[in-house]
């Protein structure tokens, strides 16, 4: 999940995992360029949260991609100014 959405500054990102996993959270712009690696490492089972600071990004649509042990989930986030 991502909130707030639309966002002006910091975006809270969260996921609930059934079991421990290696997790990577990336953010891409609308052209597919990676603009941030929010997290890359081991995560325990349960709920985890991370923060993406979108202050330096231009207004537009961004894709947050979470990869956990081969499973991929995406969500769009709109950054406004």
Short mmCIF file of N, CA and C in Angstrom, two decimals:
data_model
loop_
_atom_site.label_atom_id
_atom_site.label_comp_id
_atom_site.label_asym_id
_atom_site.label_seq_id
_atom_site.Cartn_x
_atom_site.Cartn_y
_atom_site.Cartn_z
N UNK A 1 0.84 -1.19 0.00
CA UNK A 1 0.00 0.00 0.00
C UNK A 1 0.87 1.24 0.00
N UNK A 2 0.35 2.32 -0.53
CA UNK A 2 1.07 3.60 -0.56
C UNK A 2 0.12 4.69 -0.09
N UNK A 3 0.58 5.51 0.85
CA UNK A 3 -0.25 6.63 1.29
C UNK A 3 0.65 7.76 1.78
N UNK A 4 0.27 8.99 1.61
CA UNK A 4 -0.93 9.41 0.89
C UNK A 4 -0.74 9.23 -0.62
N UNK A 5 -1.82 9.18 -1.31
CA UNK A 5 -1.78 9.05 -2.76
C UNK A 5 -3.01 9.76 -3.33
N UNK A 6 -2.85 10.94 -3.92
CA UNK A 6 -1.62 11.59 -4.37
C UNK A 6 -0.77 12.11 -3.21
N UNK A 7 0.52 12.28 -3.51
CA UNK A 7 1.49 12.67 -2.49
C UNK A 7 2.19 13.97 -2.86
N UNK A 8 2.61 14.69 -1.82
CA UNK A 8 3.39 15.91 -2.01
C UNK A 8 4.83 15.70 -1.56
N UNK A 9 5.03 14.95 -0.51
CA UNK A 9 6.37 14.71 0.03
C UNK A 9 6.60 13.25 0.30
N UNK A 10 6.70 12.91 1.58
CA UNK A 10 6.98 11.52 1.97
C UNK A 10 5.78 10.62 1.68
N UNK A 11 6.08 9.43 1.17
CA UNK A 11 5.06 8.43 0.88
C UNK A 11 5.36 7.21 1.74
N UNK A 12 4.38 6.78 2.52
CA UNK A 12 4.53 5.57 3.33
C UNK A 12 4.15 4.36 2.48
N UNK A 13 5.05 3.40 2.44
CA UNK A 13 4.83 2.17 1.68
C UNK A 13 4.78 1.02 2.66
N UNK A 14 3.89 0.06 2.42
CA UNK A 14 3.78 -1.05 3.34
C UNK A 14 3.42 -2.34 2.64
N UNK A 15 3.76 -3.45 3.29
CA UNK A 15 3.43 -4.78 2.77
C UNK A 15 3.32 -5.73 3.94
N UNK A 16 2.47 -6.72 3.78
CA UNK A 16 2.34 -7.78 4.77
C UNK A 16 2.77 -9.09 4.11
N UNK A 17 3.76 -9.73 4.71
CA UNK A 17 4.30 -10.98 4.17
C UNK A 17 3.92 -12.15 5.06
N UNK A 18 3.53 -13.25 4.44
CA UNK A 18 3.16 -14.46 5.19
C UNK A 18 4.38 -15.13 5.81
N UNK A 19 5.54 -14.96 5.18
CA UNK A 19 6.77 -15.55 5.70
C UNK A 19 7.94 -14.63 5.40
N UNK A 20 9.05 -14.86 6.08
CA UNK A 20 10.24 -14.04 5.86
C UNK A 20 10.68 -14.17 4.40
N UNK A 21 11.23 -13.07 3.86
CA UNK A 21 11.64 -13.07 2.45
C UNK A 21 12.68 -12.00 2.20
N UNK A 22 13.41 -12.16 1.10
CA UNK A 22 14.28 -11.10 0.59
C UNK A 22 13.37 -10.16 -0.19
N UNK A 23 13.42 -8.89 0.13
CA UNK A 23 12.49 -7.90 -0.44
C UNK A 23 13.27 -6.77 -1.07
N UNK A 24 12.75 -6.29 -2.19
CA UNK A 24 13.29 -5.09 -2.82
C UNK A 24 12.11 -4.21 -3.19
N UNK A 25 12.22 -2.92 -2.85
CA UNK A 25 11.18 -1.94 -3.17
C UNK A 25 11.83 -0.86 -4.03
N UNK A 26 11.38 -0.77 -5.29
CA UNK A 26 11.91 0.20 -6.24
C UNK A 26 10.80 1.16 -6.66
N UNK A 27 11.21 2.37 -7.08
CA UNK A 27 10.26 3.34 -7.63
C UNK A 27 10.75 3.71 -9.02
N UNK A 28 9.83 3.69 -9.99
CA UNK A 28 10.13 4.01 -11.38
C UNK A 28 9.27 5.18 -11.82
N UNK A 29 9.83 6.01 -12.73
CA UNK A 29 9.03 7.09 -13.30
C UNK A 29 8.20 6.53 -14.46
N UNK A 30 7.42 7.39 -15.08
CA UNK A 30 6.52 6.96 -16.16
C UNK A 30 7.27 6.46 -17.39
N UNK A 31 8.55 6.79 -17.52
CA UNK A 31 9.36 6.31 -18.65
C UNK A 31 10.09 5.01 -18.33
N UNK A 32 9.86 4.47 -17.13
CA UNK A 32 10.49 3.21 -16.75
C UNK A 32 11.87 3.34 -16.14
N UNK A 33 12.30 4.56 -15.85
CA UNK A 33 13.61 4.77 -15.24
C UNK A 33 13.50 4.61 -13.73
N UNK A 34 14.41 3.84 -13.14
CA UNK A 34 14.42 3.70 -11.68
C UNK A 34 14.84 5.03 -11.08
N UNK A 35 14.03 5.57 -10.18
CA UNK A 35 14.35 6.83 -9.52
C UNK A 35 14.73 6.64 -8.06
N UNK A 36 14.41 5.45 -7.50
CA UNK A 36 14.77 5.19 -6.10
C UNK A 36 14.75 3.70 -5.81
N UNK A 37 15.69 3.29 -4.96
CA UNK A 37 15.63 1.97 -4.33
C UNK A 37 15.29 2.28 -2.88
N UNK A 38 14.07 1.98 -2.49
CA UNK A 38 13.60 2.32 -1.15
C UNK A 38 14.11 1.33 -0.12
N UNK A 39 14.16 0.05 -0.51
CA UNK A 39 14.63 -0.98 0.42
C UNK A 39 15.15 -2.16 -0.37
N UNK A 40 16.18 -2.81 0.16
CA UNK A 40 16.72 -4.03 -0.45
C UNK A 40 17.34 -4.86 0.66
N UNK A 41 16.62 -5.91 1.10
CA UNK A 41 17.16 -6.73 2.17
C UNK A 41 16.14 -7.73 2.70
N UNK A 42 16.49 -8.35 3.81
CA UNK A 42 15.64 -9.36 4.42
C UNK A 42 14.54 -8.71 5.25
N UNK A 43 13.35 -9.32 5.19
CA UNK A 43 12.20 -8.83 5.94
C UNK A 43 11.56 -10.03 6.65
N UNK A 44 11.18 -9.83 7.90
CA UNK A 44 10.50 -10.88 8.66
C UNK A 44 9.05 -10.98 8.23
N UNK A 45 8.42 -12.09 8.57
CA UNK A 45 6.99 -12.26 8.31
C UNK A 45 6.22 -11.19 9.08
N UNK A 46 5.09 -10.77 8.52
CA UNK A 46 4.27 -9.75 9.16
C UNK A 46 4.27 -8.48 8.33
N UNK A 47 3.90 -7.39 8.97
CA UNK A 47 3.78 -6.10 8.28
C UNK A 47 5.08 -5.32 8.37
N UNK A 48 5.51 -4.78 7.23
CA UNK A 48 6.70 -3.93 7.17
C UNK A 48 6.33 -2.62 6.51
N UNK A 49 7.01 -1.54 6.89
CA UNK A 49 6.76 -0.23 6.29
C UNK A 49 8.08 0.44 5.94
N UNK A 50 8.04 1.20 4.86
CA UNK A 50 9.17 1.98 4.39
C UNK A 50 8.67 3.35 3.99
N UNK A 51 9.59 4.30 3.83
CA UNK A 51 9.21 5.64 3.41
C UNK A 51 10.00 6.03 2.18
N UNK A 52 9.30 6.53 1.17
CA UNK A 52 9.93 7.08 -0.03
C UNK A 52 9.76 8.59 0.02
N UNK A 53 10.87 9.32 -0.04
CA UNK A 53 10.83 10.77 -0.04
C UNK A 53 10.70 11.26 -1.47
N UNK A 54 9.51 11.68 -1.86
CA UNK A 54 9.23 12.11 -3.23
C UNK A 54 9.47 13.60 -3.43
N UNK A 55 10.03 14.29 -2.44
CA UNK A 55 10.24 15.73 -2.54
C UNK A 55 11.06 16.14 -3.76
N UNK A 56 12.06 15.38 -4.13
CA UNK A 56 12.94 15.75 -5.24
C UNK A 56 12.42 15.35 -6.61
N UNK A 57 11.24 14.74 -6.66
CA UNK A 57 10.71 14.25 -7.93
C UNK A 57 9.74 15.27 -8.55
N UNK A 58 9.66 15.24 -9.86
CA UNK A 58 8.71 16.11 -10.54
C UNK A 58 7.31 15.54 -10.40
N UNK A 59 6.32 16.36 -10.60
CA UNK A 59 4.93 15.91 -10.55
C UNK A 59 4.71 14.87 -11.63
N UNK A 60 3.92 13.86 -11.32
CA UNK A 60 3.62 12.83 -12.31
C UNK A 60 3.28 11.51 -11.67
N UNK A 61 3.20 10.48 -12.50
CA UNK A 61 2.85 9.13 -12.07
C UNK A 61 4.14 8.32 -11.87
N UNK A 62 4.21 7.61 -10.76
CA UNK A 62 5.35 6.75 -10.45
C UNK A 62 4.83 5.35 -10.13
N UNK A 63 5.64 4.36 -10.41
CA UNK A 63 5.28 2.97 -10.14
C UNK A 63 6.17 2.46 -9.03
N UNK A 64 5.55 1.99 -7.95
CA UNK A 64 6.28 1.36 -6.86
C UNK A 64 6.22 -0.14 -7.11
N UNK A 65 7.38 -0.79 -7.15
CA UNK A 65 7.44 -2.23 -7.40
C UNK A 65 8.08 -2.92 -6.20
N UNK A 66 7.35 -3.86 -5.61
CA UNK A 66 7.86 -4.66 -4.52
C UNK A 66 8.08 -6.07 -5.04
N UNK A 67 9.31 -6.57 -4.86
CA UNK A 67 9.65 -7.93 -5.25
C UNK A 67 10.01 -8.69 -3.99
N UNK A 68 9.34 -9.84 -3.78
CA UNK A 68 9.60 -10.65 -2.59
C UNK A 68 9.70 -12.11 -3.03
N UNK A 69 10.92 -12.65 -2.99
CA UNK A 69 11.16 -14.05 -3.37
C UNK A 69 10.50 -14.42 -4.70
N UNK A 70 10.66 -13.58 -5.70
CA UNK A 70 10.15 -13.86 -7.03
C UNK A 70 8.76 -13.34 -7.32
N UNK A 71 7.97 -13.07 -6.30
CA UNK A 71 6.64 -12.48 -6.51
C UNK A 71 6.79 -10.97 -6.66
N UNK A 72 6.02 -10.39 -7.58
CA UNK A 72 6.11 -8.95 -7.85
C UNK A 72 4.73 -8.32 -7.69
N UNK A 73 4.69 -7.19 -7.00
CA UNK A 73 3.47 -6.40 -6.86
C UNK A 73 3.81 -4.97 -7.21
N UNK A 74 2.89 -4.29 -7.90
CA UNK A 74 3.11 -2.90 -8.25
C UNK A 74 1.92 -2.05 -7.84
N UNK A 75 2.19 -0.77 -7.65
CA UNK A 75 1.15 0.21 -7.36
C UNK A 75 1.60 1.55 -7.91
N UNK A 76 0.67 2.30 -8.48
CA UNK A 76 1.02 3.63 -8.94
C UNK A 76 0.83 4.64 -7.83
N UNK A 77 1.69 5.65 -7.85
CA UNK A 77 1.63 6.77 -6.91
C UNK A 77 1.69 8.04 -7.74
N UNK A 78 0.81 8.96 -7.47
CA UNK A 78 0.80 10.26 -8.15
C UNK A 78 1.48 11.29 -7.25
N UNK A 79 2.50 11.95 -7.78
CA UNK A 79 3.18 13.03 -7.06
C UNK A 79 2.66 14.34 -7.63
N UNK A 80 2.20 15.20 -6.73
CA UNK A 80 1.66 16.52 -7.12
C UNK A 80 2.50 17.62 -6.49
N UNK A 81 2.43 18.78 -7.06
CA UNK A 81 3.13 19.95 -6.52
C UNK A 81 2.17 21.07 -6.28
#
